[in-house]
Amino acid sequence: MNYMPRHIFISQESTNDHISIFYNEPIFIVTADKNDLAKLSLLDEAHKPGIYILIGHQRRYIGQASSATFTRLQQHNLHKDWWNKVIFFGREDGHLSKAQLDYLESELIEEFAQTSLVLDNNTQGNISYIDKLGKITAKALLVQVKDTLANIANIDLLEENPIEENEPEENNDTDQKFVNYNGKKYTGPSARQIFITVITDVLKFESLALLTPLISDNEPNTVKFIGTTARISKSGTELTKKVNGTPYHIYINYSKDMLRKRLEVVAKATEKPIDIQL
DNA sequence: TAGGTCCGCGATACAATCGG
DNA sequence: CCGATTGTATCGCGGACCTA
């Protein structure tokens, strides 16, 4: 086969999220962190039928979604807390019958059952009648998914750590600064950079009404640090940064301690949990 | 003396500059 | 470009003083 798979790495602004999409006609495969669930809804693929695998340490759960994977994942987000990553796949054209989904699901359950991994599934999946042709295409699809994952993404579905962070994270010794806001981890080269990425997401996803005490009509200042124009000191220092994708400028000329306090204020205003390590 | 206003001072926040 | 420091501004609260 001489196919040319495409790997599209979804990355907003910086490397904050871990959503990857692999295309290999006619299939697509998405891998993502649980933390990035919200962003998954933006993908067409997440609204197509598919098979998904929840991944957490030694545990796995195989599931199917006959209309939209995303809605099933949302449910699992509420009711299962042990997983931190997910892989799901389907056909780009959405043509996966219920019988095929049943077949793929139970096939995978069976395969996983033979490994040392712990399966969270209670049942073997549905056994529904599947015609010969449907079975053959489903089987071929599964092979293609595995091949694509193995060749392009270097992922073995049946392995213990299929998507394990490919070790750039290991230099956590030198770079232990991060912010955990609303279940998402933000890292970056500097405290100010992290601050900017967090605020960028806040401005994109949170209700501005909650942020009004922090918004200035024009130039930002240290308390109302979100504004609509830049601010430059008399001596020419840029005290603010433009937030990409929004009309806002935010004051960033803070010490680490002040950045921490600002983030705490934001978390309180938006009623979201935050963990700050700068 | 109760109630109200205002002043002063310590604490906190700000903005700019300075040093890696 | 990053983060800390520092001089200045502002806030907030207790207490003194005034008045009815």
CSV table of C-alpha atoms (C1' of nucleotides) in Angstrom, one decimal:
chain,number,residue,atom,x,y,z
A,1,MET,CA,0.0,0.0,0.0
A,2,ASN,CA,1.3,3.4,-0.9
A,3,TYR,CA,-0.9,5.6,1.1
A,4,MET,CA,0.2,8.9,2.4
A,5,PRO,CA,-1.0,9.4,5.8
A,6,ARG,CA,-1.3,12.9,7.2
A,7,HIS,CA,-0.5,13.7,10.7
A,8,ILE,CA,-2.0,16.9,11.9
A,9,PHE,CA,-1.0,18.2,15.3
A,10,ILE,CA,-3.6,20.4,16.7
A,11,SER,CA,-1.8,23.1,18.7
A,12,GLN,CA,-3.3,26.3,19.8
A,13,GLU,CA,-0.8,29.1,20.3
A,14,SER,CA,1.8,26.9,22.0
A,15,THR,CA,2.2,23.3,23.0
A,16,ASN,CA,-0.3,23.4,25.8
A,17,ASP,CA,-2.6,20.7,24.5
A,18,HIS,CA,-2.1,17.2,23.4
A,19,ILE,CA,-4.5,16.5,20.7
A,20,SER,CA,-3.2,14.7,17.6
A,21,ILE,CA,-5.3,13.7,14.6
A,22,PHE,CA,-4.1,11.2,12.1
A,23,TYR,CA,-5.7,10.8,8.7
A,24,ASN,CA,-5.3,7.8,6.6
A,25,GLU,CA,-8.1,7.4,4.1
A,26,PRO,CA,-10.7,6.5,4.9
A,27,ILE,CA,-10.0,6.5,8.6
A,28,PHE,CA,-9.1,9.1,11.2
A,29,ILE,CA,-7.6,8.6,14.6
A,30,VAL,CA,-7.5,11.1,17.4
A,31,THR,CA,-5.4,11.0,20.5
A,32,ALA,CA,-5.9,13.5,23.2
A,33,ASP,CA,-5.5,14.2,26.9
A,34,LYS,CA,-8.5,14.1,29.0
A,35,ASN,CA,-7.7,17.7,30.0
A,36,ASP,CA,-8.2,18.8,26.4
A,37,LEU,CA,-11.7,17.4,26.2
A,38,ALA,CA,-13.3,20.8,25.8
A,39,LYS,CA,-11.3,21.5,22.7
A,40,LEU,CA,-12.2,18.1,21.2
A,41,SER,CA,-15.7,19.3,20.7
A,42,LEU,CA,-14.3,21.7,18.0
A,43,LEU,CA,-13.2,18.7,15.9
A,44,ASP,CA,-15.6,17.3,13.3
A,45,GLU,CA,-14.1,13.9,14.1
A,46,ALA,CA,-15.5,14.1,17.6
A,47,HIS,CA,-19.0,14.3,16.2
A,48,LYS,CA,-18.8,11.2,14.1
A,49,PRO,CA,-19.4,7.6,15.0
A,50,GLY,CA,-16.4,5.8,16.3
A,51,ILE,CA,-14.7,3.5,18.8
A,52,TYR,CA,-12.8,5.0,21.7
A,53,ILE,CA,-10.4,3.7,24.2
A,54,LEU,CA,-10.0,5.4,27.6
A,55,ILE,CA,-6.5,5.1,28.9
A,56,GLY,CA,-5.3,5.4,32.5
A,57,HIS,CA,-2.3,3.6,33.9
A,58,GLN,CA,-3.0,-0.1,33.6
A,59,ARG,CA,-6.6,0.4,32.9
A,60,ARG,CA,-8.6,0.6,29.7
A,61,TYR,CA,-12.1,1.0,28.6
A,62,ILE,CA,-13.4,0.3,25.2
A,63,GLY,CA,-16.5,2.0,24.0
A,64,GLN,CA,-18.4,2.9,20.9
A,65,ALA,CA,-20.5,5.9,19.9
A,66,SER,CA,-22.9,5.5,17.1
A,67,SER,CA,-23.5,9.2,16.6
A,68,ALA,CA,-20.8,11.3,18.3
A,69,THR,CA,-17.8,10.2,20.3
A,70,PHE,CA,-17.6,13.5,22.0
A,71,THR,CA,-20.9,13.1,23.9
A,72,ARG,CA,-19.8,9.7,25.2
A,73,LEU,CA,-16.5,11.0,26.3
A,74,GLN,CA,-18.2,13.8,28.2
A,75,GLN,CA,-20.3,11.2,30.1
A,76,HIS,CA,-17.1,9.3,30.9
A,77,ASN,CA,-15.5,12.5,32.1
A,78,LEU,CA,-18.2,12.8,34.7
A,79,HIS,CA,-18.5,9.2,35.7
A,80,LYS,CA,-15.1,7.8,35.4
A,81,ASP,CA,-12.1,9.5,36.9
A,82,TRP,CA,-9.3,7.1,36.4
A,83,TRP,CA,-8.5,7.8,32.8
A,84,ASN,CA,-6.2,10.6,31.5
A,85,LYS,CA,-5.9,9.9,27.8
A,86,VAL,CA,-8.1,8.8,25.0
A,87,ILE,CA,-7.7,7.4,21.6
A,88,PHE,CA,-10.7,7.3,19.2
A,89,PHE,CA,-11.1,6.5,15.6
A,90,GLY,CA,-13.7,6.2,12.9
A,91,ARG,CA,-14.3,6.8,9.3
A,92,GLU,CA,-14.0,10.3,7.9
A,93,ASP,CA,-17.2,9.8,6.0
A,94,GLY,CA,-18.9,8.6,9.1
A,95,HIS,CA,-20.0,5.3,7.5
A,96,LEU,CA,-19.8,2.9,10.3
A,97,SER,CA,-22.8,0.8,11.0
A,98,LYS,CA,-24.0,-0.2,14.4
A,99,ALA,CA,-23.1,-3.8,13.5
A,100,GLN,CA,-19.6,-2.8,12.6
A,101,LEU,CA,-19.2,-0.7,15.8
A,102,ASP,CA,-20.4,-3.7,17.8
A,103,TYR,CA,-17.9,-5.9,16.0
A,104,LEU,CA,-15.0,-3.6,16.5
A,105,GLU,CA,-15.8,-3.0,20.1
A,106,SER,CA,-16.0,-6.6,21.0
A,107,GLU,CA,-13.0,-7.5,18.9
A,108,LEU,CA,-10.9,-4.9,20.8
A,109,ILE,CA,-12.3,-6.0,24.2
A,110,GLU,CA,-11.2,-9.5,23.4
A,111,GLU,CA,-7.8,-8.4,22.4
A,112,PHE,CA,-7.3,-6.3,25.5
A,113,ALA,CA,-8.6,-9.1,27.7
A,114,GLN,CA,-5.6,-11.1,26.6
A,115,THR,CA,-3.1,-8.6,27.8
A,116,SER,CA,-2.2,-7.8,31.4
A,117,LEU,CA,-4.1,-4.6,31.2
A,118,VAL,CA,-7.1,-4.2,33.4
A,119,LEU,CA,-10.3,-3.8,31.4
A,120,ASP,CA,-13.0,-1.6,32.8
A,121,ASN,CA,-15.7,-3.0,30.6
A,122,ASN,CA,-18.3,-5.0,32.3
A,123,THR,CA,-19.5,-6.8,29.2
A,124,GLN,CA,-18.0,-8.3,26.2
A,125,GLY,CA,-19.9,-5.7,24.1
A,126,ASN,CA,-22.9,-6.4,22.0
A,127,ILE,CA,-22.9,-9.3,19.7
A,128,SER,CA,-25.0,-8.3,16.8
A,129,TYR,CA,-25.4,-9.9,13.5
A,130,ILE,CA,-22.9,-8.7,11.0
A,131,ASP,CA,-22.9,-9.6,7.4
A,132,LYS,CA,-19.8,-10.9,5.7
A,133,LEU,CA,-18.9,-7.7,3.8
A,134,GLY,CA,-19.5,-5.5,6.9
A,135,LYS,CA,-17.3,-7.7,8.9
A,136,ILE,CA,-14.5,-7.7,6.3
A,137,THR,CA,-14.5,-3.9,6.0
A,138,ALA,CA,-14.6,-3.5,9.8
A,139,LYS,CA,-11.7,-5.9,10.2
A,140,ALA,CA,-9.7,-4.1,7.5
A,141,LEU,CA,-10.4,-0.9,9.2
A,142,LEU,CA,-9.1,-2.1,12.5
A,143,VAL,CA,-5.9,-3.4,10.9
A,144,GLN,CA,-5.5,0.0,9.2
A,145,VAL,CA,-6.0,1.8,12.5
A,146,LYS,CA,-3.4,-0.3,14.2
A,147,ASP,CA,-1.0,0.1,11.3
A,148,THR,CA,-1.4,3.8,11.2
A,149,LEU,CA,-0.9,4.1,14.9
A,150,ALA,CA,2.1,1.9,14.8
A,151,ASN,CA,3.8,3.5,11.8
A,152,ILE,CA,2.9,7.1,12.1
A,153,ALA,CA,2.4,7.6,15.8
A,154,ASN,CA,4.5,4.9,17.2
A,155,ILE,CA,1.6,3.8,19.3
A,156,ASP,CA,0.8,0.2,20.2
A,157,LEU,CA,-2.8,0.0,21.2
A,158,LEU,CA,-2.2,-3.0,23.4
A,159,GLU,CA,0.8,-1.7,25.2
A,160,GLU,CA,1.0,-0.4,28.7
A,161,ASN,CA,1.9,3.2,27.9
A,162,PRO,CA,0.6,3.8,24.4
A,163,ILE,CA,0.9,7.5,24.2
A,164,GLU,CA,3.3,8.2,27.0
A,165,GLU,CA,4.7,11.7,26.7
A,166,ASN,CA,7.7,11.3,24.6
A,167,GLU,CA,10.0,12.4,27.3
A,168,PRO,CA,10.5,16.1,26.6
A,169,GLU,CA,8.6,16.5,29.8
A,170,GLU,CA,11.4,14.8,31.7
A,171,ASN,CA,13.4,17.9,32.2
A,172,ASN,CA,10.9,18.8,34.8
A,173,ASP,CA,13.9,19.1,37.1
A,174,THR,CA,15.0,22.3,35.5
A,175,ASP,CA,11.6,23.5,34.5
A,176,GLN,CA,9.1,22.9,37.2
A,177,LYS,CA,7.0,26.0,36.6
A,178,PHE,CA,3.4,25.3,35.7
A,179,VAL,CA,-0.1,26.4,36.4
A,180,ASN,CA,-3.0,24.0,36.6
A,181,TYR,CA,-6.1,25.9,35.9
A,182,ASN,CA,-9.5,24.3,35.5
A,183,GLY,CA,-7.9,20.8,35.1
A,184,LYS,CA,-5.5,21.9,32.4
A,185,LYS,CA,-1.8,22.2,32.8
A,186,TYR,CA,0.0,25.2,31.4
A,187,THR,CA,3.8,25.3,31.1
A,188,GLY,CA,6.2,27.6,29.4
A,189,PRO,CA,9.6,29.1,29.4
A,190,SER,CA,8.8,31.8,31.8
A,191,ALA,CA,6.2,32.7,34.4
A,192,ARG,CA,5.0,35.6,32.2
A,193,GLN,CA,4.5,33.3,29.2
A,194,ILE,CA,2.5,30.9,31.3
A,195,PHE,CA,0.5,33.8,32.6
A,196,ILE,CA,-0.2,34.9,29.1
A,197,THR,CA,-1.4,31.5,27.9
A,198,VAL,CA,-3.6,31.0,30.9
A,199,ILE,CA,-5.2,34.4,30.4
A,200,THR,CA,-5.6,33.7,26.7
A,201,ASP,CA,-7.7,30.7,27.4
A,202,VAL,CA,-9.6,32.5,30.1
A,203,LEU,CA,-10.5,35.2,27.7
A,204,LYS,CA,-11.5,32.7,25.1
A,205,PHE,CA,-13.5,30.3,27.2
A,206,GLU,CA,-14.8,32.2,30.2
A,207,SER,CA,-17.7,34.5,30.6
A,208,LEU,CA,-16.4,38.1,30.4
A,209,ALA,CA,-19.1,39.1,32.8
A,210,LEU,CA,-17.2,37.3,35.6
A,211,LEU,CA,-14.0,39.2,34.6
A,212,THR,CA,-15.4,42.8,34.7
A,213,PRO,CA,-13.6,43.8,37.8
A,214,LEU,CA,-10.4,42.9,36.0
A,215,ILE,CA,-11.1,44.7,32.8
A,216,SER,CA,-10.2,48.3,32.1
A,217,ASP,CA,-11.8,50.5,29.5
A,218,ASN,CA,-8.6,51.4,27.9
A,219,GLU,CA,-5.1,50.9,29.2
A,220,PRO,CA,-4.6,48.0,31.5
A,221,ASN,CA,-3.1,48.7,34.9
A,222,THR,CA,-1.9,46.3,37.6
A,223,VAL,CA,-5.4,45.7,39.1
A,224,LYS,CA,-7.5,45.9,36.0
A,225,PHE,CA,-4.9,44.2,34.1
A,226,ILE,CA,-7.0,43.4,31.0
A,227,GLY,CA,-7.5,46.3,28.7
A,228,THR,CA,-8.1,47.2,25.1
A,229,THR,CA,-5.0,49.2,24.3
A,230,ALA,CA,-1.3,48.6,24.9
A,231,ARG,CA,0.5,50.4,27.7
A,232,ILE,CA,4.0,51.8,27.3
A,233,SER,CA,5.9,53.4,30.1
A,234,LYS,CA,7.4,56.9,29.7
A,235,SER,CA,10.7,55.3,29.1
A,236,GLY,CA,9.3,53.1,26.3
A,237,THR,CA,9.0,49.8,28.1
A,238,GLU,CA,6.1,47.7,27.0
A,239,LEU,CA,4.2,46.9,30.1
A,240,THR,CA,1.5,44.9,28.3
A,241,LYS,CA,1.2,42.2,25.8
A,242,LYS,CA,-1.5,41.7,23.1
A,243,VAL,CA,-3.4,38.5,23.6
A,244,ASN,CA,-3.6,36.6,20.3
A,245,GLY,CA,-7.0,36.0,18.9
A,246,THR,CA,-8.6,38.6,21.2
A,247,PRO,CA,-8.9,42.4,21.2
A,248,TYR,CA,-7.2,42.5,24.6
A,249,HIS,CA,-3.9,43.6,26.0
A,250,ILE,CA,-2.9,42.4,29.4
A,251,TYR,CA,-0.5,43.9,31.9
A,252,ILE,CA,2.5,41.6,32.4
A,253,ASN,CA,5.1,43.7,34.1
A,254,TYR,CA,4.7,41.7,37.4
A,255,SER,CA,7.0,39.9,39.6
A,256,LYS,CA,6.4,36.2,40.0
A,257,ASP,CA,4.6,36.8,43.2
A,258,MET,CA,2.3,39.3,41.6
A,259,LEU,CA,1.6,36.9,38.7
A,260,ARG,CA,0.6,34.3,41.2
A,261,LYS,CA,-1.7,36.7,42.9
A,262,ARG,CA,-3.3,37.8,39.6
A,263,LEU,CA,-3.9,34.2,38.7
A,264,GLU,CA,-5.5,33.5,42.0
A,265,VAL,CA,-7.8,36.5,41.4
A,266,VAL,CA,-8.8,35.1,38.0
A,267,ALA,CA,-9.4,31.7,39.4
A,268,LYS,CA,-11.6,33.1,42.1
A,269,ALA,CA,-13.5,35.3,39.7
A,270,THR,CA,-14.2,32.4,37.3
A,271,GLU,CA,-14.8,30.0,40.1
A,272,LYS,CA,-12.3,27.5,38.8
A,273,PRO,CA,-9.7,25.5,40.7
A,274,ILE,CA,-6.1,26.5,40.3
A,275,ASP,CA,-2.7,25.2,41.3
A,276,ILE,CA,0.2,27.6,40.7
A,277,GLN,CA,3.9,26.6,40.7
A,278,LEU,CA,6.0,29.3,39.3
B,1,DT,C1',-22.3,60.1,75.6
B,2,DA,C1',-23.7,58.6,71.1
B,3,DG,C1',-22.9,59.4,66.6
B,4,DG,C1',-20.4,61.2,62.9
B,5,DT,C1',-16.4,62.9,60.4
B,6,DC,C1',-11.7,63.3,59.4
B,7,DC,C1',-6.9,62.5,59.9
B,8,DG,C1',-2.7,59.7,60.1
B,9,DC,C1',-0.2,55.9,59.5
B,10,DG,C1',0.8,51.1,58.2
B,11,DA,C1',-0.1,47.9,54.6
B,12,DT,C1',-0.7,47.0,50.1
B,13,DA,C1',-0.5,48.0,45.1
B,14,DC,C1',1.6,50.3,41.2
B,15,DA,C1',4.9,51.7,37.6
B,16,DA,C1',9.3,52.2,36.3
B,17,DT,C1',14.0,51.1,36.4
B,18,DC,C1',17.7,48.0,37.0
B,19,DG,C1',20.5,43.8,36.8
B,20,DG,C1',20.9,39.0,34.8
C,1,DC,C1',13.5,39.2,27.2
C,2,DC,C1',12.7,38.1,32.2
C,3,DG,C1',12.1,38.9,36.9
C,4,DA,C1',13.3,41.6,41.1
C,5,DT,C1',13.6,45.8,43.4
C,6,DT,C1',12.3,50.3,44.7
C,7,DG,C1',10.3,54.9,45.1
C,8,DT,C1',5.6,56.5,45.0
C,9,DA,C1',0.5,56.2,45.3
C,10,DT,C1',-3.5,54.5,47.2
C,11,DC,C1',-6.3,52.0,50.5
C,12,DG,C1',-8.3,51.0,54.8
C,13,DC,C1',-8.9,51.2,59.5
C,14,DG,C1',-8.5,52.9,64.2
C,15,DG,C1',-8.7,56.6,67.0
C,16,DA,C1',-9.2,61.5,68.0
C,17,DC,C1',-12.0,65.2,68.0
C,18,DC,C1',-16.3,67.6,67.3
C,19,DT,C1',-21.2,68.3,67.9
C,20,DA,C1',-25.9,67.7,69.4
